[in-house]
Amino acid sequence: MSLAEVHEVEILDERLPSGLWREVWRRLRRNPGAIIGATFVAGFVIVAIFAPFLAPYPPNEQNLSLLANGCCPGPSWSHPMGVDELGRDELSRVMYGARYSLVIGVVAVTVGLSLGMLLGAIAGGFAGLTDSVAMRGMDIMLAIPGFLLALGIVSLMGPGLFPVMIAVGIANVPIFARLFRGTILGQRDSDYALAARSVGVRRRQILTGHIIPNSISPVIVAGTLAMATAIIDVAGLGFLGLGPQDPATPEWGTMLTNANLYVSTAPFLALFPGLAIVIIVLGFNLIGDGLREALDPKLRGRV
């Protein structure tokens, strides 16, 4: 084995030290905001998973005898969040709604993250004409507000849960693509990349084995923060009637749409789904801020 091959094996075998991730975990555990955010999100995840066991009533069970004067009675001991215009328990519907909002948010961010990282890796890794074409396409998409872009895509595909997930995911693609491309360009001229090129390591191996793994941290943070935005966008599209077409679907945006006619007489119908959206969005934002601080090299190692 030649000297160059020996150096190539040593460089390719380098990995991020395990102590780095221990340090990130330690910083997260000592960040009160991240702990609060994780508590909020974990609570909703537990509620979503065990909704059939935690919900006091089936989400679509109607009981018109509970209605008073043709409207909805407020919270009571048997219905802590009240009932809606069809006598359905609001607490049960909010619990089941966590399932839809979390699943749609995760799928949407996964779609946007996957496509964005792929385009960002291609643009940042190969540069030249490929980079110019890809980034000009992303600039065009960024010129359109994300929610309006998602609204247009759903209008083309037709309303429903699947089109909403795809639309919100595509609207996030340019954000992830430009972020990942910029990080890769910053890492491409780093010392370890120059050392790898100097001993003859192939460009593709440097990109996939070193540059991409070292560039992924900011994208992970952005993905966490994008979860909050995705949930808001999904709720907004549902509020506009572009979400689930079955009005009985216990999705938070759809519930807000149904409550729109009763805001003056039964404001709690809009209060509790809206409060659920606020809490889970706050949770993801706190987790994202905590990850950003924990992964920041300038803060790493400080108490």
PDB file of N, CA and C in Angstrom, residues 95-184:
ATOM      1  N   MET A  95     -57.647  15.633  21.209  1.00  0.00           N
ATOM      2  CA  MET A  95     -56.675  14.545  21.385  1.00  0.00           C
ATOM      3  C   MET A  95     -56.438  13.800  20.083  1.00  0.00           C
ATOM      4  N   TYR A  96     -57.494  13.457  19.390  1.00  0.00           N
ATOM      5  CA  TYR A  96     -57.336  12.761  18.114  1.00  0.00           C
ATOM      6  C   TYR A  96     -56.731  13.677  17.056  1.00  0.00           C
ATOM      7  N   GLY A  97     -56.987  14.983  17.182  1.00  0.00           N
ATOM      8  CA  GLY A  97     -56.410  15.919  16.227  1.00  0.00           C
ATOM      9  C   GLY A  97     -54.897  15.969  16.289  1.00  0.00           C
ATOM     10  N   ALA A  98     -54.323  15.655  17.447  1.00  0.00           N
ATOM     11  CA  ALA A  98     -52.862  15.608  17.548  1.00  0.00           C
ATOM     12  C   ALA A  98     -52.284  14.585  16.593  1.00  0.00           C
ATOM     13  N   ARG A  99     -53.001  13.508  16.348  1.00  0.00           N
ATOM     14  CA  ARG A  99     -52.522  12.487  15.412  1.00  0.00           C
ATOM     15  C   ARG A  99     -52.359  13.068  14.013  1.00  0.00           C
ATOM     16  N   TYR A 100     -53.391  13.739  13.541  1.00  0.00           N
ATOM     17  CA  TYR A 100     -53.352  14.277  12.187  1.00  0.00           C
ATOM     18  C   TYR A 100     -52.288  15.354  12.050  1.00  0.00           C
ATOM     19  N   SER A 101     -52.247  16.285  12.986  1.00  0.00           N
ATOM     20  CA  SER A 101     -51.317  17.402  12.869  1.00  0.00           C
ATOM     21  C   SER A 101     -49.869  16.938  12.946  1.00  0.00           C
ATOM     22  N   LEU A 102     -49.557  16.025  13.856  1.00  0.00           N
ATOM     23  CA  LEU A 102     -48.180  15.547  13.984  1.00  0.00           C
ATOM     24  C   LEU A 102     -47.757  14.735  12.766  1.00  0.00           C
ATOM     25  N   VAL A 103     -48.617  13.834  12.305  1.00  0.00           N
ATOM     26  CA  VAL A 103     -48.262  13.007  11.150  1.00  0.00           C
ATOM     27  C   VAL A 103     -48.073  13.869   9.911  1.00  0.00           C
ATOM     28  N   ILE A 104     -49.004  14.794   9.679  1.00  0.00           N
ATOM     29  CA  ILE A 104     -48.890  15.663   8.511  1.00  0.00           C
ATOM     30  C   ILE A 104     -47.632  16.521   8.608  1.00  0.00           C
ATOM     31  N   GLY A 105     -47.339  17.057   9.796  1.00  0.00           N
ATOM     32  CA  GLY A 105     -46.148  17.868   9.961  1.00  0.00           C
ATOM     33  C   GLY A 105     -44.871  17.079   9.726  1.00  0.00           C
ATOM     34  N   VAL A 106     -44.787  15.877  10.259  1.00  0.00           N
ATOM     35  CA  VAL A 106     -43.588  15.048  10.095  1.00  0.00           C
ATOM     36  C   VAL A 106     -43.394  14.672   8.633  1.00  0.00           C
ATOM     37  N   VAL A 107     -44.458  14.238   7.966  1.00  0.00           N
ATOM     38  CA  VAL A 107     -44.345  13.850   6.558  1.00  0.00           C
ATOM     39  C   VAL A 107     -43.961  15.050   5.697  1.00  0.00           C
ATOM     40  N   ALA A 108     -44.577  16.202   5.952  1.00  0.00           N
ATOM     41  CA  ALA A 108     -44.275  17.391   5.163  1.00  0.00           C
ATOM     42  C   ALA A 108     -42.817  17.803   5.320  1.00  0.00           C
ATOM     43  N   VAL A 109     -42.323  17.825   6.546  1.00  0.00           N
ATOM     44  CA  VAL A 109     -40.918  18.203   6.766  1.00  0.00           C
ATOM     45  C   VAL A 109     -39.979  17.152   6.179  1.00  0.00           C
ATOM     46  N   THR A 110     -40.344  15.882   6.261  1.00  0.00           N
ATOM     47  CA  THR A 110     -39.510  14.833   5.673  1.00  0.00           C
ATOM     48  C   THR A 110     -39.395  15.005   4.162  1.00  0.00           C
ATOM     49  N   VAL A 111     -40.520  15.319   3.505  1.00  0.00           N
ATOM     50  CA  VAL A 111     -40.495  15.550   2.055  1.00  0.00           C
ATOM     51  C   VAL A 111     -39.608  16.745   1.729  1.00  0.00           C
ATOM     52  N   GLY A 112     -39.819  17.857   2.425  1.00  0.00           N
ATOM     53  CA  GLY A 112     -39.023  19.046   2.160  1.00  0.00           C
ATOM     54  C   GLY A 112     -37.551  18.852   2.472  1.00  0.00           C
ATOM     55  N   LEU A 113     -37.267  18.168   3.583  1.00  0.00           N
ATOM     56  CA  LEU A 113     -35.882  17.942   3.994  1.00  0.00           C
ATOM     57  C   LEU A 113     -35.156  17.038   3.004  1.00  0.00           C
ATOM     58  N   SER A 114     -35.809  15.976   2.567  1.00  0.00           N
ATOM     59  CA  SER A 114     -35.175  15.030   1.638  1.00  0.00           C
ATOM     60  C   SER A 114     -34.859  15.692   0.304  1.00  0.00           C
ATOM     61  N   LEU A 115     -35.868  16.347  -0.289  1.00  0.00           N
ATOM     62  CA  LEU A 115     -35.648  16.992  -1.578  1.00  0.00           C
ATOM     63  C   LEU A 115     -34.676  18.164  -1.457  1.00  0.00           C
ATOM     64  N   GLY A 116     -34.793  18.937  -0.382  1.00  0.00           N
ATOM     65  CA  GLY A 116     -33.910  20.081  -0.202  1.00  0.00           C
ATOM     66  C   GLY A 116     -32.454  19.671  -0.008  1.00  0.00           C
ATOM     67  N   MET A 117     -32.222  18.639   0.798  1.00  0.00           N
ATOM     68  CA  MET A 117     -30.845  18.176   0.999  1.00  0.00           C
ATOM     69  C   MET A 117     -30.274  17.592  -0.278  1.00  0.00           C
ATOM     70  N   LEU A 118     -31.096  16.895  -1.059  1.00  0.00           N
ATOM     71  CA  LEU A 118     -30.614  16.333  -2.321  1.00  0.00           C
ATOM     72  C   LEU A 118     -30.192  17.443  -3.281  1.00  0.00           C
ATOM     73  N   LEU A 119     -31.050  18.446  -3.446  1.00  0.00           N
ATOM     74  CA  LEU A 119     -30.710  19.552  -4.342  1.00  0.00           C
ATOM     75  C   LEU A 119     -29.531  20.359  -3.802  1.00  0.00           C
ATOM     76  N   GLY A 120     -29.500  20.584  -2.479  1.00  0.00           N
ATOM     77  CA  GLY A 120     -28.398  21.326  -1.894  1.00  0.00           C
ATOM     78  C   GLY A 120     -27.072  20.609  -2.031  1.00  0.00           C
ATOM     79  N   ALA A 121     -27.075  19.282  -1.866  1.00  0.00           N
ATOM     80  CA  ALA A 121     -25.846  18.502  -2.010  1.00  0.00           C
ATOM     81  C   ALA A 121     -25.355  18.528  -3.452  1.00  0.00           C
ATOM     82  N   ILE A 122     -26.273  18.412  -4.399  1.00  0.00           N
ATOM     83  CA  ILE A 122     -25.875  18.447  -5.811  1.00  0.00           C
ATOM     84  C   ILE A 122     -25.322  19.816  -6.181  1.00  0.00           C
ATOM     85  N   ALA A 123     -26.024  20.871  -5.765  1.00  0.00           N
ATOM     86  CA  ALA A 123     -25.594  22.231  -6.109  1.00  0.00           C
ATOM     87  C   ALA A 123     -24.267  22.589  -5.438  1.00  0.00           C
ATOM     88  N   GLY A 124     -24.146  22.291  -4.139  1.00  0.00           N
ATOM     89  CA  GLY A 124     -22.930  22.644  -3.421  1.00  0.00           C
ATOM     90  C   GLY A 124     -21.757  21.745  -3.745  1.00  0.00           C
ATOM     91  N   GLY A 125     -22.035  20.491  -4.091  1.00  0.00           N
ATOM     92  CA  GLY A 125     -20.947  19.556  -4.358  1.00  0.00           C
ATOM     93  C   GLY A 125     -20.351  19.666  -5.739  1.00  0.00           C
ATOM     94  N   PHE A 126     -21.178  20.009  -6.721  1.00  0.00           N
ATOM     95  CA  PHE A 126     -20.696  20.008  -8.103  1.00  0.00           C
ATOM     96  C   PHE A 126     -20.562  21.404  -8.685  1.00  0.00           C
ATOM     97  N   ALA A 127     -21.255  22.388  -8.110  1.00  0.00           N
ATOM     98  CA  ALA A 127     -21.122  23.801  -8.498  1.00  0.00           C
ATOM     99  C   ALA A 127     -21.320  23.968 -10.003  1.00  0.00           C
ATOM    100  N   GLY A 128     -20.770  25.046 -10.549  1.00  0.00           N
ATOM    101  CA  GLY A 128     -20.860  25.275 -11.978  1.00  0.00           C
ATOM    102  C   GLY A 128     -22.284  25.508 -12.455  1.00  0.00           C
ATOM    103  N   LEU A 129     -22.579  25.003 -13.655  1.00  0.00           N
ATOM    104  CA  LEU A 129     -23.890  25.170 -14.263  1.00  0.00           C
ATOM    105  C   LEU A 129     -24.977  24.503 -13.440  1.00  0.00           C
ATOM    106  N   THR A 130     -24.677  23.343 -12.860  1.00  0.00           N
ATOM    107  CA  THR A 130     -25.660  22.635 -12.030  1.00  0.00           C
ATOM    108  C   THR A 130     -26.086  23.498 -10.849  1.00  0.00           C
ATOM    109  N   ASP A 131     -25.125  24.106 -10.199  1.00  0.00           N
ATOM    110  CA  ASP A 131     -25.416  24.974  -9.065  1.00  0.00           C
ATOM    111  C   ASP A 131     -26.266  26.168  -9.492  1.00  0.00           C
ATOM    112  N   SER A 132     -25.919  26.788 -10.589  1.00  0.00           N
ATOM    113  CA  SER A 132     -26.648  27.974 -11.052  1.00  0.00           C
ATOM    114  C   SER A 132     -28.091  27.643 -11.393  1.00  0.00           C
ATOM    115  N   VAL A 133     -28.316  26.553 -12.119  1.00  0.00           N
ATOM    116  CA  VAL A 133     -29.668  26.189 -12.517  1.00  0.00           C
ATOM    117  C   VAL A 133     -30.511  25.852 -11.288  1.00  0.00           C
ATOM    118  N   ALA A 134     -29.943  25.040 -10.382  1.00  0.00           N
ATOM    119  CA  ALA A 134     -30.697  24.620  -9.195  1.00  0.00           C
ATOM    120  C   ALA A 134     -31.040  25.811  -8.311  1.00  0.00           C
ATOM    121  N   MET A 135     -30.084  26.692  -8.079  1.00  0.00           N
ATOM    122  CA  MET A 135     -30.326  27.815  -7.179  1.00  0.00           C
ATOM    123  C   MET A 135     -31.241  28.871  -7.789  1.00  0.00           C
ATOM    124  N   ARG A 136     -31.209  29.025  -9.112  1.00  0.00           N
ATOM    125  CA  ARG A 136     -32.152  29.977  -9.718  1.00  0.00           C
ATOM    126  C   ARG A 136     -33.574  29.448  -9.584  1.00  0.00           C
ATOM    127  N   GLY A 137     -33.731  28.141  -9.695  1.00  0.00           N
ATOM    128  CA  GLY A 137     -35.048  27.554  -9.458  1.00  0.00           C
ATOM    129  C   GLY A 137     -35.504  27.765  -8.025  1.00  0.00           C
ATOM    130  N   MET A 138     -34.582  27.623  -7.064  1.00  0.00           N
ATOM    131  CA  MET A 138     -34.929  27.864  -5.668  1.00  0.00           C
ATOM    132  C   MET A 138     -35.256  29.334  -5.423  1.00  0.00           C
ATOM    133  N   ASP A 139     -34.548  30.246  -6.126  1.00  0.00           N
ATOM    134  CA  ASP A 139     -34.845  31.677  -5.981  1.00  0.00           C
ATOM    135  C   ASP A 139     -36.263  31.992  -6.456  1.00  0.00           C
ATOM    136  N   ILE A 140     -36.670  31.350  -7.542  1.00  0.00           N
ATOM    137  CA  ILE A 140     -38.032  31.562  -8.043  1.00  0.00           C
ATOM    138  C   ILE A 140     -39.049  31.097  -7.009  1.00  0.00           C
ATOM    139  N   MET A 141     -38.804  29.936  -6.407  1.00  0.00           N
ATOM    140  CA  MET A 141     -39.727  29.435  -5.393  1.00  0.00           C
ATOM    141  C   MET A 141     -39.733  30.326  -4.152  1.00  0.00           C
ATOM    142  N   LEU A 142     -38.564  30.857  -3.772  1.00  0.00           N
ATOM    143  CA  LEU A 142     -38.495  31.727  -2.599  1.00  0.00           C
ATOM    144  C   LEU A 142     -39.156  33.079  -2.844  1.00  0.00           C
ATOM    145  N   ALA A 143     -39.314  33.455  -4.123  1.00  0.00           N
ATOM    146  CA  ALA A 143     -39.977  34.722  -4.425  1.00  0.00           C
ATOM    147  C   ALA A 143     -41.466  34.667  -4.115  1.00  0.00           C
ATOM    148  N   ILE A 144     -41.999  33.452  -3.970  1.00  0.00           N
ATOM    149  CA  ILE A 144     -43.413  33.272  -3.647  1.00  0.00           C
ATOM    150  C   ILE A 144     -43.517  32.933  -2.169  1.00  0.00           C
ATOM    151  N   PRO A 145     -44.344  33.631  -1.396  1.00  0.00           N
ATOM    152  CA  PRO A 145     -44.506  33.257   0.025  1.00  0.00           C
ATOM    153  C   PRO A 145     -44.862  31.777   0.162  1.00  0.00           C
ATOM    154  N   GLY A 146     -44.265  31.135   1.172  1.00  0.00           N
ATOM    155  CA  GLY A 146     -44.409  29.691   1.326  1.00  0.00           C
ATOM    156  C   GLY A 146     -45.856  29.225   1.420  1.00  0.00           C
ATOM    157  N   PHE A 147     -46.662  29.962   2.186  1.00  0.00           N
ATOM    158  CA  PHE A 147     -48.048  29.533   2.353  1.00  0.00           C
ATOM    159  C   PHE A 147     -48.822  29.666   1.045  1.00  0.00           C
ATOM    160  N   LEU A 148     -48.549  30.742   0.276  1.00  0.00           N
ATOM    161  CA  LEU A 148     -49.225  30.908  -1.009  1.00  0.00           C
ATOM    162  C   LEU A 148     -48.784  29.839  -1.999  1.00  0.00           C
ATOM    163  N   LEU A 149     -47.507  29.458  -1.935  1.00  0.00           N
ATOM    164  CA  LEU A 149     -47.027  28.386  -2.804  1.00  0.00           C
ATOM    165  C   LEU A 149     -47.722  27.070  -2.464  1.00  0.00           C
ATOM    166  N   ALA A 150     -47.823  26.775  -1.169  1.00  0.00           N
ATOM    167  CA  ALA A 150     -48.527  25.560  -0.750  1.00  0.00           C
ATOM    168  C   ALA A 150     -49.998  25.616  -1.150  1.00  0.00           C
ATOM    169  N   LEU A 151     -50.589  26.791  -1.031  1.00  0.00           N
ATOM    170  CA  LEU A 151     -51.994  26.968  -1.409  1.00  0.00           C
ATOM    171  C   LEU A 151     -52.194  26.693  -2.897  1.00  0.00           C
ATOM    172  N   GLY A 152     -51.277  27.177  -3.722  1.00  0.00           N
ATOM    173  CA  GLY A 152     -51.379  26.931  -5.158  1.00  0.00           C
ATOM    174  C   GLY A 152     -51.203  25.464  -5.509  1.00  0.00           C
ATOM    175  N   ILE A 153     -50.263  24.788  -4.832  1.00  0.00           N
ATOM    176  CA  ILE A 153     -50.037  23.369  -5.113  1.00  0.00           C
ATOM    177  C   ILE A 153     -51.252  22.539  -4.717  1.00  0.00           C
ATOM    178  N   VAL A 154     -51.839  22.839  -3.555  1.00  0.00           N
ATOM    179  CA  VAL A 154     -53.037  22.110  -3.137  1.00  0.00           C
ATOM    180  C   VAL A 154     -54.185  22.367  -4.099  1.00  0.00           C
ATOM    181  N   SER A 155     -54.292  23.601  -4.606  1.00  0.00           N
ATOM    182  CA  SER A 155     -55.352  23.908  -5.570  1.00  0.00           C
ATOM    183  C   SER A 155     -55.184  23.097  -6.844  1.00  0.00           C
ATOM    184  N   LEU A 156     -53.937  22.863  -7.249  1.00  0.00           N
ATOM    185  CA  LEU A 156     -53.688  22.070  -8.454  1.00  0.00           C
ATOM    186  C   LEU A 156     -53.934  20.583  -8.208  1.00  0.00           C
ATOM    187  N   MET A 157     -53.506  20.081  -7.061  1.00  0.00           N
ATOM    188  CA  MET A 157     -53.630  18.653  -6.768  1.00  0.00           C
ATOM    189  C   MET A 157     -55.014  18.273  -6.261  1.00  0.00           C
ATOM    190  N   GLY A 158     -55.728  19.256  -5.717  1.00  0.00           N
ATOM    191  CA  GLY A 158     -57.024  18.960  -5.125  1.00  0.00           C
ATOM    192  C   GLY A 158     -56.896  18.874  -3.613  1.00  0.00           C
ATOM    193  N   PRO A 159     -57.937  19.249  -2.872  1.00  0.00           N
ATOM    194  CA  PRO A 159     -57.873  19.237  -1.405  1.00  0.00           C
ATOM    195  C   PRO A 159     -57.778  17.821  -0.854  1.00  0.00           C
ATOM    196  N   GLY A 160     -57.247  17.727   0.356  1.00  0.00           N
ATOM    197  CA  GLY A 160     -57.104  16.435   1.013  1.00  0.00           C
ATOM    198  C   GLY A 160     -55.844  16.393   1.844  1.00  0.00           C
ATOM    199  N   LEU A 161     -55.702  15.366   2.660  1.00  0.00           N
ATOM    200  CA  LEU A 161     -54.545  15.256   3.544  1.00  0.00           C
ATOM    201  C   LEU A 161     -53.251  15.061   2.763  1.00  0.00           C
ATOM    202  N   PHE A 162     -53.250  14.148   1.796  1.00  0.00           N
ATOM    203  CA  PHE A 162     -52.021  13.877   1.044  1.00  0.00           C
ATOM    204  C   PHE A 162     -51.541  15.094   0.268  1.00  0.00           C
ATOM    205  N   PRO A 163     -52.407  15.782  -0.489  1.00  0.00           N
ATOM    206  CA  PRO A 163     -51.933  16.996  -1.166  1.00  0.00           C
ATOM    207  C   PRO A 163     -51.408  18.058  -0.211  1.00  0.00           C
ATOM    208  N   VAL A 164     -52.015  18.180   0.977  1.00  0.00           N
ATOM    209  CA  VAL A 164     -51.533  19.158   1.948  1.00  0.00           C
ATOM    210  C   VAL A 164     -50.115  18.814   2.401  1.00  0.00           C
ATOM    211  N   MET A 165     -49.865  17.541   2.680  1.00  0.00           N
ATOM    212  CA  MET A 165     -48.521  17.129   3.102  1.00  0.00           C
ATOM    213  C   MET A 165     -47.491  17.419   2.022  1.00  0.00           C
ATOM    214  N   ILE A 166     -47.806  17.064   0.768  1.00  0.00           N
ATOM    215  CA  ILE A 166     -46.872  17.287  -0.334  1.00  0.00           C
ATOM    216  C   ILE A 166     -46.652  18.779  -0.554  1.00  0.00           C
ATOM    217  N   ALA A 167     -47.723  19.553  -0.512  1.00  0.00           N
ATOM    218  CA  ALA A 167     -47.620  20.988  -0.780  1.00  0.00           C
ATOM    219  C   ALA A 167     -46.761  21.693   0.265  1.00  0.00           C
ATOM    220  N   VAL A 168     -47.000  21.412   1.532  1.00  0.00           N
ATOM    221  CA  VAL A 168     -46.211  22.044   2.594  1.00  0.00           C
ATOM    222  C   VAL A 168     -44.752  21.594   2.499  1.00  0.00           C
ATOM    223  N   GLY A 169     -44.522  20.324   2.155  1.00  0.00           N
ATOM    224  CA  GLY A 169     -43.157  19.841   1.994  1.00  0.00           C
ATOM    225  C   GLY A 169     -42.428  20.530   0.860  1.00  0.00           C
ATOM    226  N   ILE A 170     -43.082  20.669  -0.289  1.00  0.00           N
ATOM    227  CA  ILE A 170     -42.452  21.331  -1.436  1.00  0.00           C
ATOM    228  C   ILE A 170     -42.170  22.795  -1.131  1.00  0.00           C
ATOM    229  N   ALA A 171     -43.059  23.441  -0.397  1.00  0.00           N
ATOM    230  CA  ALA A 171     -42.851  24.849  -0.043  1.00  0.00           C
ATOM    231  C   ALA A 171     -41.605  25.036   0.815  1.00  0.00           C
ATOM    232  N   ASN A 172     -41.184  23.993   1.549  1.00  0.00           N
ATOM    233  CA  ASN A 172     -39.990  24.082   2.404  1.00  0.00           C
ATOM    234  C   ASN A 172     -38.713  23.676   1.693  1.00  0.00           C
ATOM    235  N   VAL A 173     -38.816  23.129   0.479  1.00  0.00           N
ATOM    236  CA  VAL A 173     -37.631  22.638  -0.233  1.00  0.00           C
ATOM    237  C   VAL A 173     -36.580  23.727  -0.431  1.00  0.00           C
ATOM    238  N   PRO A 174     -36.917  24.917  -0.954  1.00  0.00           N
ATOM    239  CA  PRO A 174     -35.862  25.916  -1.189  1.00  0.00           C
ATOM    240  C   PRO A 174     -35.135  26.359   0.071  1.00  0.00           C
ATOM    241  N   ILE A 175     -35.814  26.365   1.207  1.00  0.00           N
ATOM    242  CA  ILE A 175     -35.161  26.757   2.459  1.00  0.00           C
ATOM    243  C   ILE A 175     -34.060  25.764   2.814  1.00  0.00           C
ATOM    244  N   PHE A 176     -34.398  24.475   2.789  1.00  0.00           N
ATOM    245  CA  PHE A 176     -33.406  23.450   3.114  1.00  0.00           C
ATOM    246  C   PHE A 176     -32.305  23.383   2.059  1.00  0.00           C
ATOM    247  N   ALA A 177     -32.667  23.544   0.793  1.00  0.00           N
ATOM    248  CA  ALA A 177     -31.677  23.442  -0.278  1.00  0.00           C
ATOM    249  C   ALA A 177     -30.623  24.540  -0.164  1.00  0.00           C
ATOM    250  N   ARG A 178     -31.058  25.775   0.033  1.00  0.00           N
ATOM    251  CA  ARG A 178     -30.092  26.870   0.121  1.00  0.00           C
ATOM    252  C   ARG A 178     -29.249  26.774   1.392  1.00  0.00           C
ATOM    253  N   LEU A 179     -29.868  26.368   2.487  1.00  0.00           N
ATOM    254  CA  LEU A 179     -29.114  26.223   3.735  1.00  0.00           C
ATOM    255  C   LEU A 179     -28.052  25.139   3.603  1.00  0.00           C
ATOM    256  N   PHE A 180     -28.440  23.986   3.051  1.00  0.00           N
ATOM    257  CA  PHE A 180     -27.494  22.877   2.916  1.00  0.00           C
ATOM    258  C   PHE A 180     -26.388  23.216   1.921  1.00  0.00           C
ATOM    259  N   ARG A 181     -26.753  23.868   0.830  1.00  0.00           N
ATOM    260  CA  ARG A 181     -25.743  24.269  -0.159  1.00  0.00           C
ATOM    261  C   ARG A 181     -24.738  25.230   0.467  1.00  0.00           C
ATOM    262  N   GLY A 182     -25.222  26.239   1.199  1.00  0.00           N
ATOM    263  CA  GLY A 182     -24.318  27.196   1.811  1.00  0.00           C
ATOM    264  C   GLY A 182     -23.369  26.550   2.814  1.00  0.00           C
ATOM    265  N   THR A 183     -23.901  25.607   3.589  1.00  0.00           N
ATOM    266  CA  THR A 183     -23.048  24.921   4.568  1.00  0.00           C
ATOM    267  C   THR A 183     -21.992  24.072   3.868  1.00  0.00           C
ATOM    268  N   ILE A 184     -22.381  23.390   2.787  1.00  0.00           N
ATOM    269  CA  ILE A 184     -21.422  22.571   2.038  1.00  0.00           C
ATOM    270  C   ILE A 184     -20.330  23.436   1.424  1.00  0.00           C
TER     271      ILE A 184
END
